Amino acid sequence: MSQNFRLENIGLIDRNRKISFKFNGKIYYGYEGDTLASALLANGVHLVGRSFKYHRPRGFFGAGVDEPYAMVQLYRNGETEPNIKATEQELFEGLEATSVNCWPSVNFDIGAINNFLKIFLPAGFYYKTFMWPKSFWYKVYEPFIRKAAGLGVVSTKHDNERYEHKYEYCDLLITGSGPSGLASAYAAAKNGARVILAEDKARFGGTLLTSEVNIGNKSGKEWADGIISELKEMPNVVVKNRSQVFGYYDHNMLVMTERISDHLPKTKKFHPKQRLWYIRAKEVLISSGSIERPIVFGNNDTPGVMLSSAAKEYIKVYGVIVGKNPLIFTNNDSGYETAIEFKKNGIDTLILDTRKDPKSEIVQEAKNLGISIKFSYVVVAAKGYKKVKSADIAKISDDKEQLGKIENVKCDCICVSGFWTPTIHLASQSGNKTKFNEKIDAFVPGVSKQKETTIGAANGIYTLDETLKSSFETGHKLSKQIMNNDNKVSFPNVVEKKSTVHDKFWCVPLPKGKNYKRFLDFQNDVAVSDIEIALKEGYRSIEHVKRYTTLGMATDQGKTSNLNGLQLVSKIENKVVPAVGHTTFRPPYTPISIGAIVGREVGKHSKPTRKSPMHSWHEKNNAVFVDAGVWLRPRYYKQGDENLFEGSKREAKNVRTNVGVCDVTTLGKIDIKGPDAAELLNRVYTNAWLKLPVGKARYGVMLREDGIVMDDGTTTRISENHYHMTTTTAQAANVLSHLEYYLQLVWPELNVNVVSTTEQWAGAAIAGPKSRDLLQKLFPKSDVSNEGLPFMGYLEGDLFGVKARIFRISFSGELAYEVNVESNNGNFMWEKIIEVGQEFKIQPYGTEALSTLRIEMGHVAGSELDGRTIPYDNSLEGLVSKKKDFIGKRSLSRKAFTAEDRQKVVGVVPLDKKTSIPEGSHLVKDSNAQLPNPKLGYISASCWSVEHDNPFSLAILKNGKNMIGEKLFVMSPLKNKVIPVEIVSSHYVDPKGERVRS
Amino acid sequence: MLHIKCPHCGMRSQNEFSYGGDASVKRPELNKEVSDLEWDNFVYNRKSLRGKHWELWQHLSGCRQWIKVERDTATHEIFKTLKADQEIS
């Protein structure tokens, strides 16, 4: 295919670099510097997709971010991405794209039948029709609508691309590199401010690339190029193209996506595809320019109808003419500029101007060039289905209500200009209450909410001279405030053609007997008639009209439709536009990829992974790991073909008969020092701490102020004013914050310091009847006899030359010890324990065996201390001091907490001694009772008791105290199980606790 | 994301902090008789103000100090920050 619509001597593309690409399976050619849109237009392709609701043929409407319909499914380097705007996607060698939202093809789309059924698809159609019957929604309507309304198709493959996040600070963030952005950036940078200048497009310069102006004896583009190259050299300036600032958040934080590799056939090695910038700016200059708005007329969505500024951009930047017989339809001078551009490139146009007799330099130039102009004329309707073939035009009366005789003129495109709408999204996101500017019929930013200033066209200033002057001044003023510098740059001489006022005309009336669709929102297919229906049905607030009709709710966020929608509502309601107001602008300004939001926090990187110093030993010895918070812990050490159940049973049994060793490094450890340390512990824990001797450990429970158990653990008095606290793995961070809270805010008079030492100590729990014999061999110089190191005793010992702390504490209910050494000696300790332990048949055990051992002992842990239970519920009431006060004590006297039939932890054994009980199951009295069956309690933890060789569970049961011996049912609707059980004591093994003291 | 001035470390982003609730709540003294109502007011009852609000934050990923922050709950504007031992003015 040849590029029949490509001009020869104009544009910023590189004609030496021809690029081939595929669209809907066909091969085309374009040039380096093209967008997919410009390359397709160069090949005369106007039909790119089908519309959302009616599946009408759609083409290109804009040339950039405002594009409402030219969205494609993009294929790049074996990956696919949906809903990419063809007007933004730069061309690269081998690019492939297909149309979205059409089936089986863009040329023949079955959904287009909706177009002929449109009378049945009015505003609110989905709300009205699919309400009944209710059960049909999920099964019939929703899947159908989803299929019909789908945009592109999301890839289900893992995204191998890399996305990055970056945090940056600057004095001035400038959003847009048009004339105002460049001028303000230059003035501020020259005054020493740290500036970030962000440009959405690949090329800097904004409208300077397309307008016929002269700045300091240079063309607009030359001037822009000069400023940019100077800025790029400055160390205090960051200049970024392909970067869209899309969100304005609290405290002047803005977020920007930088599309680093999207324009390349594949991402370079070690490069990200996109980078998300979090920018905290002292001041923000919003120089986002303005977007041309359409005039509404019949069939104004036909491919070939586009914004006049877009047609001009295709000529000036890409050397592409969007048609060979264009019709220009305008209410202001901008349309003339496009016509002049066509004329200069040998294309004759016909201008229809809604104004009666405008007089300006630009209009005069068009007349001098011999361009045909019809004043007080409008396009009534575009003709042609998949492409504009002609237009019905007519003279319009001075009051803009009456159409004259309809004439038909041949044309192959219609370039529309309905004047300009400032891009106020960022200002509005910042909280700026916008105001209506009568002069330009559009909203502009009002009083700044955060540190933001809007300049240039985004602020409704449409002359270059005024834009540059005010932008230079603003850039200088803000940088002076921040830097206290006063270096001024000289202001260049500006030559531009003067334009005259626009016509406040935006919607062509329907001719008698015609019922053309006149679209406001092109992406969501919202037409004038839809808004009329919504208002007729009583929707008044613009926010309601928006939601009912979906006006402005498509992925383009109504960039080309909002204002015309407001005009229509205000006209029907007979209100002025500012009284109608506009809907809220919310980030993001343009769609951003999920990958960019997620950044590097993918898979293993989504959270840090903490490993104990013994991790590599576990790995070498076939440990199967489990996530415990951010820690990786061995769940069991697999031998042969063992599964989890068999392996953990073997390990637990070995602890009960011989000796086992478990990595307990993950336990939280807090070092507590200071003369008031004992007093702090006494207030934090429920039991008494003032009389704990040096060299002794004690088990403690701490509550929240509402009486709920927060955590448990042992704390050891290392020396007079030095304590070592342990917490559960899960609560380690919370307990530290909790202690800091009370020390800093509530009892600052206590002279205590707390610091986390979790990572400073490696821990090994040695448990089992043979643990003392093993310990004695590990510490031959220490007296670890029952007298030398009694239960809850503490010793410092020498482990083959390494200093160790030995605690006689037990989680398994067996005779047990915990040995701590400094982390870097952790692996040494572990290997020594294993080595010396061989003669006692030592085996390492993982978290599963650890759980089994504690469950059958009735030792409560995280599944019982679940943030809903008080000490009594966990049979810890013996640890609650009656004499002293402590955190949460007052709450324990609440009525519900002292109820006679209060829930309590109990043991549960299946009557058949065989069926395992699923955790989370409910306990009920009668398994056949009518639903909802009253729930008496729930299973908190289950195991296979190695001592009794049958299933055993812990449960939190109402009136648990008096339920021992009762027969109940465990019900698990999820697992579809009903199990008859007996309630027993939670202490299923060694109920008197003799072993730990032996 | 808020930008909070830690009185110890300077301006830091919100993701270094964790929120700690109403800073004007005073814990009843230990060993003091407290009525049910007083205790409920301490543990549960909060005003959920719209507007200026003194609240606690902890500079968790920084100096670990609890600080007091006067913030507008509607606009997120921060007026003042204090150290833990400074009284709310």
JSON list of C-alpha atoms in Angstrom, two decimals, chain A residues 299-430:
[
{"chain": "A", "resi": 299, "resn": "ASN", "atom": "CA", "xyz": [-23.90, 12.09, 12.16]},
{"chain": "A", "resi": 300, "resn": "ASN", "atom": "CA", "xyz": [-20.94, 14.02, 13.52]},
{"chain": "A", "resi": 301, "resn": "ASP", "atom": "CA", "xyz": [-19.28, 10.71, 14.42]},
{"chain": "A", "resi": 302, "resn": "THR", "atom": "CA", "xyz": [-18.82, 9.55, 10.82]},
{"chain": "A", "resi": 303, "resn": "PRO", "atom": "CA", "xyz": [-15.19, 8.63, 10.05]},
{"chain": "A", "resi": 304, "resn": "GLY", "atom": "CA", "xyz": [-13.66, 11.66, 8.37]},
{"chain": "A", "resi": 305, "resn": "VAL", "atom": "CA", "xyz": [-15.20, 14.15, 10.78]},
{"chain": "A", "resi": 306, "resn": "MET", "atom": "CA", "xyz": [-12.41, 15.44, 13.00]},
{"chain": "A", "resi": 307, "resn": "LEU", "atom": "CA", "xyz": [-11.15, 18.41, 14.92]},
{"chain": "A", "resi": 308, "resn": "SER", "atom": "CA", "xyz": [-9.69, 21.10, 12.68]},
{"chain": "A", "resi": 309, "resn": "SER", "atom": "CA", "xyz": [-6.65, 21.42, 14.94]},
{"chain": "A", "resi": 310, "resn": "ALA", "atom": "CA", "xyz": [-6.00, 17.70, 14.51]},
{"chain": "A", "resi": 311, "resn": "ALA", "atom": "CA", "xyz": [-6.15, 18.04, 10.71]},
{"chain": "A", "resi": 312, "resn": "LYS", "atom": "CA", "xyz": [-3.64, 20.88, 10.98]},
{"chain": "A", "resi": 313, "resn": "GLU", "atom": "CA", "xyz": [-1.37, 18.83, 13.22]},
{"chain": "A", "resi": 314, "resn": "TYR", "atom": "CA", "xyz": [-1.44, 15.91, 10.79]},
{"chain": "A", "resi": 315, "resn": "ILE", "atom": "CA", "xyz": [-0.25, 18.26, 8.05]},
{"chain": "A", "resi": 316, "resn": "LYS", "atom": "CA", "xyz": [2.35, 20.23, 10.00]},
{"chain": "A", "resi": 317, "resn": "VAL", "atom": "CA", "xyz": [3.84, 17.47, 12.14]},
{"chain": "A", "resi": 318, "resn": "TYR", "atom": "CA", "xyz": [3.30, 14.34, 10.08]},
{"chain": "A", "resi": 319, "resn": "GLY", "atom": "CA", "xyz": [2.96, 15.64, 6.51]},
{"chain": "A", "resi": 320, "resn": "VAL", "atom": "CA", "xyz": [-0.39, 13.91, 6.18]},
{"chain": "A", "resi": 321, "resn": "ILE", "atom": "CA", "xyz": [-3.59, 15.28, 4.70]},
{"chain": "A", "resi": 322, "resn": "VAL", "atom": "CA", "xyz": [-6.72, 13.82, 6.22]},
{"chain": "A", "resi": 323, "resn": "GLY", "atom": "CA", "xyz": [-8.63, 14.36, 3.00]},
{"chain": "A", "resi": 324, "resn": "LYS", "atom": "CA", "xyz": [-8.25, 15.68, -0.52]},
{"chain": "A", "resi": 325, "resn": "ASN", "atom": "CA", "xyz": [-11.52, 17.52, -0.55]},
{"chain": "A", "resi": 326, "resn": "PRO", "atom": "CA", "xyz": [-11.95, 18.92, 2.96]},
{"chain": "A", "resi": 327, "resn": "LEU", "atom": "CA", "xyz": [-14.86, 20.84, 4.33]},
{"chain": "A", "resi": 328, "resn": "ILE", "atom": "CA", "xyz": [-14.02, 23.17, 7.22]},
{"chain": "A", "resi": 329, "resn": "PHE", "atom": "CA", "xyz": [-16.80, 23.90, 9.69]},
{"chain": "A", "resi": 330, "resn": "THR", "atom": "CA", "xyz": [-15.93, 26.58, 12.23]},
{"chain": "A", "resi": 331, "resn": "ASN", "atom": "CA", "xyz": [-17.30, 29.18, 14.58]},
{"chain": "A", "resi": 332, "resn": "ASN", "atom": "CA", "xyz": [-13.95, 30.93, 15.06]},
{"chain": "A", "resi": 333, "resn": "ASP", "atom": "CA", "xyz": [-10.66, 31.74, 13.31]},
{"chain": "A", "resi": 334, "resn": "SER", "atom": "CA", "xyz": [-8.95, 28.42, 14.10]},
{"chain": "A", "resi": 335, "resn": "GLY", "atom": "CA", "xyz": [-10.70, 26.69, 11.23]},
{"chain": "A", "resi": 336, "resn": "TYR", "atom": "CA", "xyz": [-9.18, 29.23, 8.87]},
{"chain": "A", "resi": 337, "resn": "GLU", "atom": "CA", "xyz": [-5.67, 28.33, 9.99]},
{"chain": "A", "resi": 338, "resn": "THR", "atom": "CA", "xyz": [-6.36, 24.74, 8.99]},
{"chain": "A", "resi": 339, "resn": "ALA", "atom": "CA", "xyz": [-7.81, 25.81, 5.66]},
{"chain": "A", "resi": 340, "resn": "ILE", "atom": "CA", "xyz": [-4.74, 27.96, 5.00]},
{"chain": "A", "resi": 341, "resn": "GLU", "atom": "CA", "xyz": [-2.48, 25.00, 5.78]},
{"chain": "A", "resi": 342, "resn": "PHE", "atom": "CA", "xyz": [-4.41, 22.84, 3.30]},
{"chain": "A", "resi": 343, "resn": "LYS", "atom": "CA", "xyz": [-4.22, 25.58, 0.69]},
{"chain": "A", "resi": 344, "resn": "LYS", "atom": "CA", "xyz": [-0.47, 25.99, 1.12]},
{"chain": "A", "resi": 345, "resn": "ASN", "atom": "CA", "xyz": [-0.14, 22.31, 0.34]},
{"chain": "A", "resi": 346, "resn": "GLY", "atom": "CA", "xyz": [-2.24, 22.54, -2.75]},
{"chain": "A", "resi": 347, "resn": "ILE", "atom": "CA", "xyz": [-5.58, 21.43, -1.36]},
{"chain": "A", "resi": 348, "resn": "ASP", "atom": "CA", "xyz": [-8.67, 23.55, -1.86]},
{"chain": "A", "resi": 349, "resn": "THR", "atom": "CA", "xyz": [-11.18, 23.66, 0.93]},
{"chain": "A", "resi": 350, "resn": "LEU", "atom": "CA", "xyz": [-14.57, 25.08, 1.56]},
{"chain": "A", "resi": 351, "resn": "ILE", "atom": "CA", "xyz": [-15.00, 26.95, 4.84]},
{"chain": "A", "resi": 352, "resn": "LEU", "atom": "CA", "xyz": [-18.42, 27.09, 6.48]},
{"chain": "A", "resi": 353, "resn": "ASP", "atom": "CA", "xyz": [-18.36, 29.79, 9.11]},
{"chain": "A", "resi": 354, "resn": "THR", "atom": "CA", "xyz": [-21.31, 30.14, 11.48]},
{"chain": "A", "resi": 355, "resn": "ARG", "atom": "CA", "xyz": [-20.45, 33.81, 11.89]},
{"chain": "A", "resi": 356, "resn": "LYS", "atom": "CA", "xyz": [-22.07, 36.45, 9.72]},
{"chain": "A", "resi": 357, "resn": "ASP", "atom": "CA", "xyz": [-19.16, 38.63, 8.81]},
{"chain": "A", "resi": 358, "resn": "PRO", "atom": "CA", "xyz": [-16.00, 38.12, 10.89]},
{"chain": "A", "resi": 359, "resn": "LYS", "atom": "CA", "xyz": [-13.08, 40.47, 10.26]},
{"chain": "A", "resi": 360, "resn": "SER", "atom": "CA", "xyz": [-9.54, 39.59, 11.25]},
{"chain": "A", "resi": 361, "resn": "GLU", "atom": "CA", "xyz": [-6.05, 39.17, 9.82]},
{"chain": "A", "resi": 362, "resn": "ILE", "atom": "CA", "xyz": [-6.54, 35.43, 9.55]},
{"chain": "A", "resi": 363, "resn": "VAL", "atom": "CA", "xyz": [-9.89, 35.65, 7.78]},
{"chain": "A", "resi": 364, "resn": "GLN", "atom": "CA", "xyz": [-8.40, 38.22, 5.42]},
{"chain": "A", "resi": 365, "resn": "GLU", "atom": "CA", "xyz": [-5.47, 35.95, 4.62]},
{"chain": "A", "resi": 366, "resn": "ALA", "atom": "CA", "xyz": [-7.81, 33.12, 3.75]},
{"chain": "A", "resi": 367, "resn": "LYS", "atom": "CA", "xyz": [-9.76, 35.43, 1.48]},
{"chain": "A", "resi": 368, "resn": "ASN", "atom": "CA", "xyz": [-6.55, 36.62, -0.16]},
{"chain": "A", "resi": 369, "resn": "LEU", "atom": "CA", "xyz": [-5.52, 33.01, -0.81]},
{"chain": "A", "resi": 370, "resn": "GLY", "atom": "CA", "xyz": [-8.77, 32.54, -2.67]},
{"chain": "A", "resi": 371, "resn": "ILE", "atom": "CA", "xyz": [-10.26, 30.00, -0.25]},
{"chain": "A", "resi": 372, "resn": "SER", "atom": "CA", "xyz": [-14.02, 29.62, -0.66]},
{"chain": "A", "resi": 373, "resn": "ILE", "atom": "CA", "xyz": [-15.91, 30.71, 2.41]},
{"chain": "A", "resi": 374, "resn": "LYS", "atom": "CA", "xyz": [-19.63, 30.57, 3.16]},
{"chain": "A", "resi": 375, "resn": "PHE", "atom": "CA", "xyz": [-20.66, 32.75, 6.10]},
{"chain": "A", "resi": 376, "resn": "SER", "atom": "CA", "xyz": [-23.67, 31.97, 8.29]},
{"chain": "A", "resi": 377, "resn": "TYR", "atom": "CA", "xyz": [-23.47, 28.41, 7.08]},
{"chain": "A", "resi": 378, "resn": "VAL", "atom": "CA", "xyz": [-23.54, 25.16, 9.00]},
{"chain": "A", "resi": 379, "resn": "VAL", "atom": "CA", "xyz": [-23.10, 21.46, 8.39]},
{"chain": "A", "resi": 380, "resn": "VAL", "atom": "CA", "xyz": [-26.49, 19.90, 9.03]},
{"chain": "A", "resi": 381, "resn": "ALA", "atom": "CA", "xyz": [-25.34, 16.32, 8.70]},
{"chain": "A", "resi": 382, "resn": "ALA", "atom": "CA", "xyz": [-22.44, 14.27, 7.45]},
{"chain": "A", "resi": 383, "resn": "LYS", "atom": "CA", "xyz": [-23.31, 11.75, 4.76]},
{"chain": "A", "resi": 384, "resn": "GLY", "atom": "CA", "xyz": [-21.64, 8.41, 4.24]},
{"chain": "A", "resi": 385, "resn": "TYR", "atom": "CA", "xyz": [-21.52, 5.35, 6.50]},
{"chain": "A", "resi": 386, "resn": "LYS", "atom": "CA", "xyz": [-17.91, 4.20, 6.87]},
{"chain": "A", "resi": 387, "resn": "LYS", "atom": "CA", "xyz": [-16.44, 7.44, 5.56]},
{"chain": "A", "resi": 388, "resn": "VAL", "atom": "CA", "xyz": [-17.69, 10.93, 4.88]},
{"chain": "A", "resi": 389, "resn": "LYS", "atom": "CA", "xyz": [-18.79, 11.21, 1.25]},
{"chain": "A", "resi": 390, "resn": "SER", "atom": "CA", "xyz": [-20.61, 14.50, 1.34]},
{"chain": "A", "resi": 391, "resn": "ALA", "atom": "CA", "xyz": [-22.27, 16.90, 3.69]},
{"chain": "A", "resi": 392, "resn": "ASP", "atom": "CA", "xyz": [-25.71, 18.41, 3.90]},
{"chain": "A", "resi": 393, "resn": "ILE", "atom": "CA", "xyz": [-25.17, 22.09, 4.56]},
{"chain": "A", "resi": 394, "resn": "ALA", "atom": "CA", "xyz": [-27.51, 25.01, 5.02]},
{"chain": "A", "resi": 395, "resn": "LYS", "atom": "CA", "xyz": [-27.59, 28.68, 5.74]},
{"chain": "A", "resi": 396, "resn": "ILE", "atom": "CA", "xyz": [-28.55, 29.48, 9.31]},
{"chain": "A", "resi": 397, "resn": "SER", "atom": "CA", "xyz": [-30.60, 32.39, 10.51]},
{"chain": "A", "resi": 398, "resn": "ASP", "atom": "CA", "xyz": [-29.06, 35.10, 12.66]},
{"chain": "A", "resi": 399, "resn": "ASP", "atom": "CA", "xyz": [-30.82, 33.75, 15.74]},
{"chain": "A", "resi": 400, "resn": "LYS", "atom": "CA", "xyz": [-29.30, 30.33, 14.88]},
{"chain": "A", "resi": 401, "resn": "GLU", "atom": "CA", "xyz": [-32.72, 28.67, 15.08]},
{"chain": "A", "resi": 402, "resn": "GLN", "atom": "CA", "xyz": [-33.78, 28.40, 11.43]},
{"chain": "A", "resi": 403, "resn": "LEU", "atom": "CA", "xyz": [-32.05, 26.41, 8.73]},
{"chain": "A", "resi": 404, "resn": "GLY", "atom": "CA", "xyz": [-32.26, 27.48, 5.09]},
{"chain": "A", "resi": 405, "resn": "LYS", "atom": "CA", "xyz": [-32.53, 25.15, 2.13]},
{"chain": "A", "resi": 406, "resn": "ILE", "atom": "CA", "xyz": [-30.45, 22.01, 2.49]},
{"chain": "A", "resi": 407, "resn": "GLU", "atom": "CA", "xyz": [-27.66, 21.74, -0.06]},
{"chain": "A", "resi": 408, "resn": "ASN", "atom": "CA", "xyz": [-25.39, 18.77, -0.55]},
{"chain": "A", "resi": 409, "resn": "VAL", "atom": "CA", "xyz": [-21.66, 19.29, -1.12]},
{"chain": "A", "resi": 410, "resn": "LYS", "atom": "CA", "xyz": [-19.12, 16.61, -1.89]},
{"chain": "A", "resi": 411, "resn": "CYS", "atom": "CA", "xyz": [-16.26, 16.29, 0.58]},
{"chain": "A", "resi": 412, "resn": "ASP", "atom": "CA", "xyz": [-14.10, 13.52, 2.03]},
{"chain": "A", "resi": 413, "resn": "CYS", "atom": "CA", "xyz": [-13.55, 14.99, 5.47]},
{"chain": "A", "resi": 414, "resn": "ILE", "atom": "CA", "xyz": [-15.11, 17.59, 7.74]},
{"chain": "A", "resi": 415, "resn": "CYS", "atom": "CA", "xyz": [-12.75, 19.55, 10.00]},
{"chain": "A", "resi": 416, "resn": "VAL", "atom": "CA", "xyz": [-14.65, 21.04, 12.91]},
{"chain": "A", "resi": 417, "resn": "SER", "atom": "CA", "xyz": [-13.72, 23.84, 15.23]},
{"chain": "A", "resi": 418, "resn": "GLY", "atom": "CA", "xyz": [-16.05, 24.98, 17.99]},
{"chain": "A", "resi": 419, "resn": "PHE", "atom": "CA", "xyz": [-13.42, 27.04, 19.79]},
{"chain": "A", "resi": 420, "resn": "TRP", "atom": "CA", "xyz": [-11.19, 25.96, 22.64]},
{"chain": "A", "resi": 421, "resn": "THR", "atom": "CA", "xyz": [-11.68, 24.39, 26.08]},
{"chain": "A", "resi": 422, "resn": "PRO", "atom": "CA", "xyz": [-8.93, 24.92, 28.66]},
{"chain": "A", "resi": 423, "resn": "THR", "atom": "CA", "xyz": [-7.58, 21.70, 30.15]},
{"chain": "A", "resi": 424, "resn": "ILE", "atom": "CA", "xyz": [-8.36, 22.35, 33.78]},
{"chain": "A", "resi": 425, "resn": "HIS", "atom": "CA", "xyz": [-8.28, 18.77, 35.05]},
{"chain": "A", "resi": 426, "resn": "LEU", "atom": "CA", "xyz": [-5.17, 19.10, 37.21]},
{"chain": "A", "resi": 427, "resn": "ALA", "atom": "CA", "xyz": [-6.26, 22.39, 38.74]},
{"chain": "A", "resi": 428, "resn": "SER", "atom": "CA", "xyz": [-9.62, 20.90, 39.54]},
{"chain": "A", "resi": 429, "resn": "GLN", "atom": "CA", "xyz": [-8.04, 17.78, 41.03]},
{"chain": "A", "resi": 430, "resn": "SER", "atom": "CA", "xyz": [-6.01, 20.01, 43.33]}
]
